[in-house]
Tab-separated table of C-alpha atoms and ligand atoms in Angstrom:
chain	number	residue	atom	x	y	z
A	100	UNK	CA	37.912	27.100	-12.664
A	101	UNK	CA	37.364	23.511	-12.920
A	102	UNK	CA	35.489	22.055	-9.696
A	103	UNK	CA	36.640	18.709	-8.440
A	104	UNK	CA	33.600	17.998	-6.412
A	105	UNK	CA	31.421	15.350	-7.838
A	106	UNK	CA	28.025	16.049	-9.026
A	107	UNK	CA	24.930	14.097	-9.076
A	108	UNK	CA	25.059	11.875	-12.130
A	109	UNK	CA	29.055	11.623	-12.431
A	110	UNK	CA	30.684	8.457	-12.608
A	111	UNK	CA	32.571	7.321	-9.557
A	112	UNK	CA	34.497	3.802	-9.969
A	113	UNK	CA	32.996	1.537	-8.136
A	114	UNK	CA	29.425	3.107	-7.047
A	115	UNK	CA	27.481	2.638	-10.273
A	116	UNK	CA	28.514	-0.921	-10.520
A	117	UNK	CA	26.443	-1.739	-7.004
A	118	UNK	CA	23.031	-0.571	-8.927
A	119	UNK	CA	22.681	-3.899	-11.183
A	120	UNK	CA	19.226	-5.439	-10.288
A	121	UNK	CA	18.358	-9.032	-10.995
A	122	UNK	CA	15.081	-9.946	-11.303
A	123	UNK	CA	12.381	-12.574	-13.285
A	124	UNK	CA	9.860	-11.851	-15.609
A	125	UNK	CA	7.128	-12.845	-13.338
A	126	UNK	CA	8.473	-10.557	-10.815
A	127	UNK	CA	8.691	-7.565	-13.112
A	128	UNK	CA	5.133	-8.154	-14.443
A	129	UNK	CA	3.916	-8.573	-10.667
A	130	UNK	CA	5.763	-5.298	-9.813
A	131	UNK	CA	3.911	-3.437	-12.502
A	132	UNK	CA	0.424	-4.665	-11.758
A	133	UNK	CA	1.032	-3.915	-8.232
A	134	UNK	CA	2.343	-0.199	-9.068
A	135	UNK	CA	-0.851	0.308	-11.240
A	136	UNK	CA	-3.114	-0.954	-8.770
A	137	UNK	CA	-1.591	1.184	-5.963
A	138	UNK	CA	-1.818	4.272	-7.985
A	139	UNK	CA	-5.422	3.824	-8.620
A	140	UNK	CA	-7.097	2.548	-5.289
A	141	UNK	CA	-10.914	3.246	-5.738
A	142	UNK	CA	-12.863	3.541	-2.234
A	143	UNK	CA	-16.425	2.632	-1.547
A	144	UNK	CA	-18.687	5.714	-0.815
A	145	UNK	CA	-19.680	4.262	2.428
A	146	UNK	CA	-19.516	6.058	5.735
A	147	UNK	CA	-21.042	5.113	9.053
A	148	UNK	CA	-20.256	8.035	11.550
A	149	UNK	CA	-18.682	11.307	12.275
A	150	UNK	CA	-15.369	9.863	11.007
A	151	UNK	CA	-17.208	9.521	7.249
A	152	UNK	CA	-17.003	13.782	7.768
A	153	UNK	CA	-13.367	13.414	7.761
A	154	UNK	CA	-12.999	11.202	4.857
A	155	UNK	CA	-15.536	13.526	2.809
A	156	UNK	CA	-13.024	16.400	3.786
A	157	UNK	CA	-10.141	14.377	2.582
A	158	UNK	CA	-11.755	14.261	-1.204
A	159	UNK	CA	-12.452	17.882	-1.176
A	160	UNK	CA	-10.351	20.375	-2.873
A	161	UNK	CA	-8.407	21.435	0.413
A	162	UNK	CA	-7.055	18.190	0.886
A	163	UNK	CA	-7.117	16.701	-2.264
A	164	UNK	CA	-6.986	12.884	-2.498
A	165	UNK	CA	-7.119	13.013	-6.111
A	166	UNK	CA	-3.588	13.858	-5.925
A	167	UNK	CA	-3.245	9.929	-4.828
A	168	UNK	CA	-5.430	8.838	-7.373
A	169	UNK	CA	-8.189	7.716	-4.628
A	170	UNK	CA	-10.786	10.374	-5.359
A	171	UNK	CA	-12.872	8.419	-6.842
A	172	UNK	CA	-15.556	6.837	-4.248
A	173	UNK	CA	-17.912	4.321	-5.964
A	174	UNK	CA	-21.438	3.940	-5.124
A	175	UNK	CA	-21.162	0.154	-5.788
A	176	UNK	CA	-19.050	-2.291	-4.042
A	177	UNK	CA	-18.515	-3.825	-7.672
A	178	UNK	CA	-16.772	-0.952	-8.595
A	179	UNK	CA	-14.469	-0.489	-5.502
A	180	UNK	CA	-11.020	-1.762	-4.377
A	181	UNK	CA	-10.923	-0.029	-0.809
A	182	UNK	CA	-13.417	-0.238	2.177
A	183	UNK	CA	-13.022	2.605	4.297
A	184	UNK	CA	-14.991	1.860	7.243
A	185	UNK	CA	-15.537	5.295	8.926
A	186	UNK	CA	-17.238	5.426	12.132
A	187	UNK	CA	-19.179	2.865	14.535
A	188	UNK	CA	-19.896	-0.189	13.514
A	189	UNK	CA	-23.113	-1.173	15.135
A	190	UNK	CA	-24.088	-4.897	15.458
A	191	UNK	CA	-27.149	-4.332	12.904
A	192	UNK	CA	-24.845	-2.977	10.135
A	193	UNK	CA	-22.388	-5.831	10.564
A	194	UNK	CA	-23.847	-8.233	8.699
A	195	UNK	CA	-24.532	-5.540	5.862
A	196	UNK	CA	-20.901	-4.399	5.891
A	197	UNK	CA	-19.850	-7.985	5.328
A	198	UNK	CA	-22.441	-8.368	2.471
A	199	UNK	CA	-20.656	-5.288	0.688
A	200	UNK	CA	-17.003	-6.403	1.378
A	201	UNK	CA	-18.031	-9.787	-0.123
A	202	UNK	CA	-19.857	-8.320	-3.397
A	203	UNK	CA	-16.261	-5.923	-3.756
A	204	UNK	CA	-14.055	-8.055	-6.600
A	205	UNK	CA	-10.610	-9.022	-5.495
A	206	UNK	CA	-8.213	-7.998	-4.917
A	207	UNK	CA	-9.777	-5.528	-2.381
A	208	UNK	CA	-8.336	-4.034	0.671
A	209	UNK	CA	-10.235	-2.475	4.110
A	210	UNK	CA	-9.017	0.587	6.007
A	211	UNK	CA	-10.312	1.041	9.805
A	212	UNK	CA	-10.579	4.980	10.186
A	213	UNK	CA	-10.851	5.720	13.557
A	214	UNK	CA	-11.028	4.394	17.166
A	215	UNK	CA	-14.799	3.219	16.900
A	216	UNK	CA	-14.097	1.230	13.685
A	217	UNK	CA	-11.004	-0.272	15.223
A	218	UNK	CA	-11.934	-0.908	18.913
A	219	UNK	CA	-15.342	0.091	19.633
A	220	UNK	CA	-13.756	3.652	20.758
A	221	UNK	CA	-15.962	5.348	23.118
A	222	UNK	CA	-18.648	2.647	23.118
A	223	UNK	CA	-16.244	0.251	24.193
A	224	UNK	CA	-17.941	-2.785	25.647
A	225	UNK	CA	-21.231	-1.709	24.646
A	226	UNK	CA	-23.744	-4.550	23.938
A	227	UNK	CA	-24.673	-2.841	20.556
A	228	UNK	CA	-21.189	-1.999	18.805
A	229	UNK	CA	-18.935	-4.429	17.149
A	230	UNK	CA	-15.535	-4.311	19.122
A	231	UNK	CA	-13.392	-3.863	16.182
A	232	UNK	CA	-14.271	-4.241	12.454
A	233	UNK	CA	-11.502	-6.804	12.211
A	234	UNK	CA	-13.623	-9.019	13.992
A	235	UNK	CA	-16.139	-9.214	10.757
A	236	UNK	CA	-13.600	-8.683	7.894
A	237	UNK	CA	-9.741	-8.330	7.518
A	238	UNK	CA	-8.459	-5.086	7.881
A	239	UNK	CA	-5.320	-4.046	6.113
A	240	UNK	CA	-4.621	-0.695	7.586
A	241	UNK	CA	-5.494	1.040	10.790
A	242	UNK	CA	-6.013	4.844	11.204
A	243	UNK	CA	-6.076	6.088	14.679
A	244	UNK	CA	-7.691	9.053	16.189
A	245	UNK	CA	-11.336	10.331	17.062
A	246	UNK	CA	-11.828	11.733	14.849
A	247	UNK	CA	-8.653	11.172	12.610
A	248	UNK	CA	-7.954	14.036	10.265
A	249	UNK	CA	-8.097	14.198	6.779
A	250	UNK	CA	-4.068	13.993	6.458
A	251	UNK	CA	-4.115	10.872	8.495
A	252	UNK	CA	-6.675	9.243	6.120
A	253	UNK	CA	-4.319	10.184	3.071
A	254	UNK	CA	-1.252	8.738	5.491
A	255	UNK	CA	-3.298	5.780	5.747
A	256	UNK	CA	-3.967	5.374	1.893
A	257	UNK	CA	-0.418	5.944	1.067
A	258	UNK	CA	0.928	3.238	3.746
A	259	UNK	CA	-1.754	1.053	2.059
A	260	UNK	CA	0.050	1.932	-1.254
A	261	UNK	CA	3.556	0.673	-0.117
A	262	UNK	CA	1.724	-2.614	1.093
A	263	UNK	CA	-0.056	-3.109	-2.554
A	264	UNK	CA	3.636	-2.375	-4.085
A	265	UNK	CA	5.071	-5.407	-1.867
A	266	UNK	CA	2.093	-7.957	-3.067
A	267	UNK	CA	3.383	-11.462	-4.172
A	268	UNK	CA	7.088	-10.132	-4.126
A	269	UNK	CA	9.884	-11.594	-2.390
A	270	UNK	CA	11.977	-8.660	-0.884
A	271	UNK	CA	15.366	-9.180	0.193
A	272	UNK	CA	15.272	-8.696	4.259
A	273	UNK	CA	11.377	-8.841	4.220
A	274	UNK	CA	9.392	-12.025	4.720
B	80	SF4	S1	-13.718	7.602	16.190
B	80	SF4	FE1	-14.901	9.369	17.208
B	80	SF4	S2	-15.243	10.641	15.437
B	80	SF4	FE2	-14.842	8.338	14.681
B	80	SF4	S3	-16.755	7.568	14.570
B	80	SF4	FE3	-16.096	6.982	16.439
B	80	SF4	S4	-16.484	9.050	17.740
B	80	SF4	FE4	-16.925	9.625	15.813
């Protein structure tokens, strides 16, 4: 017996026509560049406190950050795209953190992992703790928690992917 229920891929008059996309060569190249960058974000191997243990766990077999192309933690800032600020930033570490950030090649991104890096956390208003790493370097993604679980870090990296995919492109409905 013949089924009249449309299946995926069947031609339905008036629907396929809506899927035409117009773009420019520059936007296509930009999209391809963004796509490649977003799928190979190499983090700097840089941990400051307990949040770094969660970052290390994310790269291990159980959470397998390699599924998203970000397991290649680099020992040199010159080979890294992403600075994961994993832990408490003390005032003495601040200038070193800025130097490492400046040594990373462009384009580069920063992810603030945990309450301490984002706002000082439990060391709020203390004289020796930086009250948010965004007072030192520009932050692209904030991951909340104390400590944030490895899944939360992976979610943050996926959000960063989405952000990179849109860089430099004019997307209808978004400014
Ligand atoms: S947010 Fe919590 S787990 Fe992370 S560095 Fe601060 S105290 Fe440690």
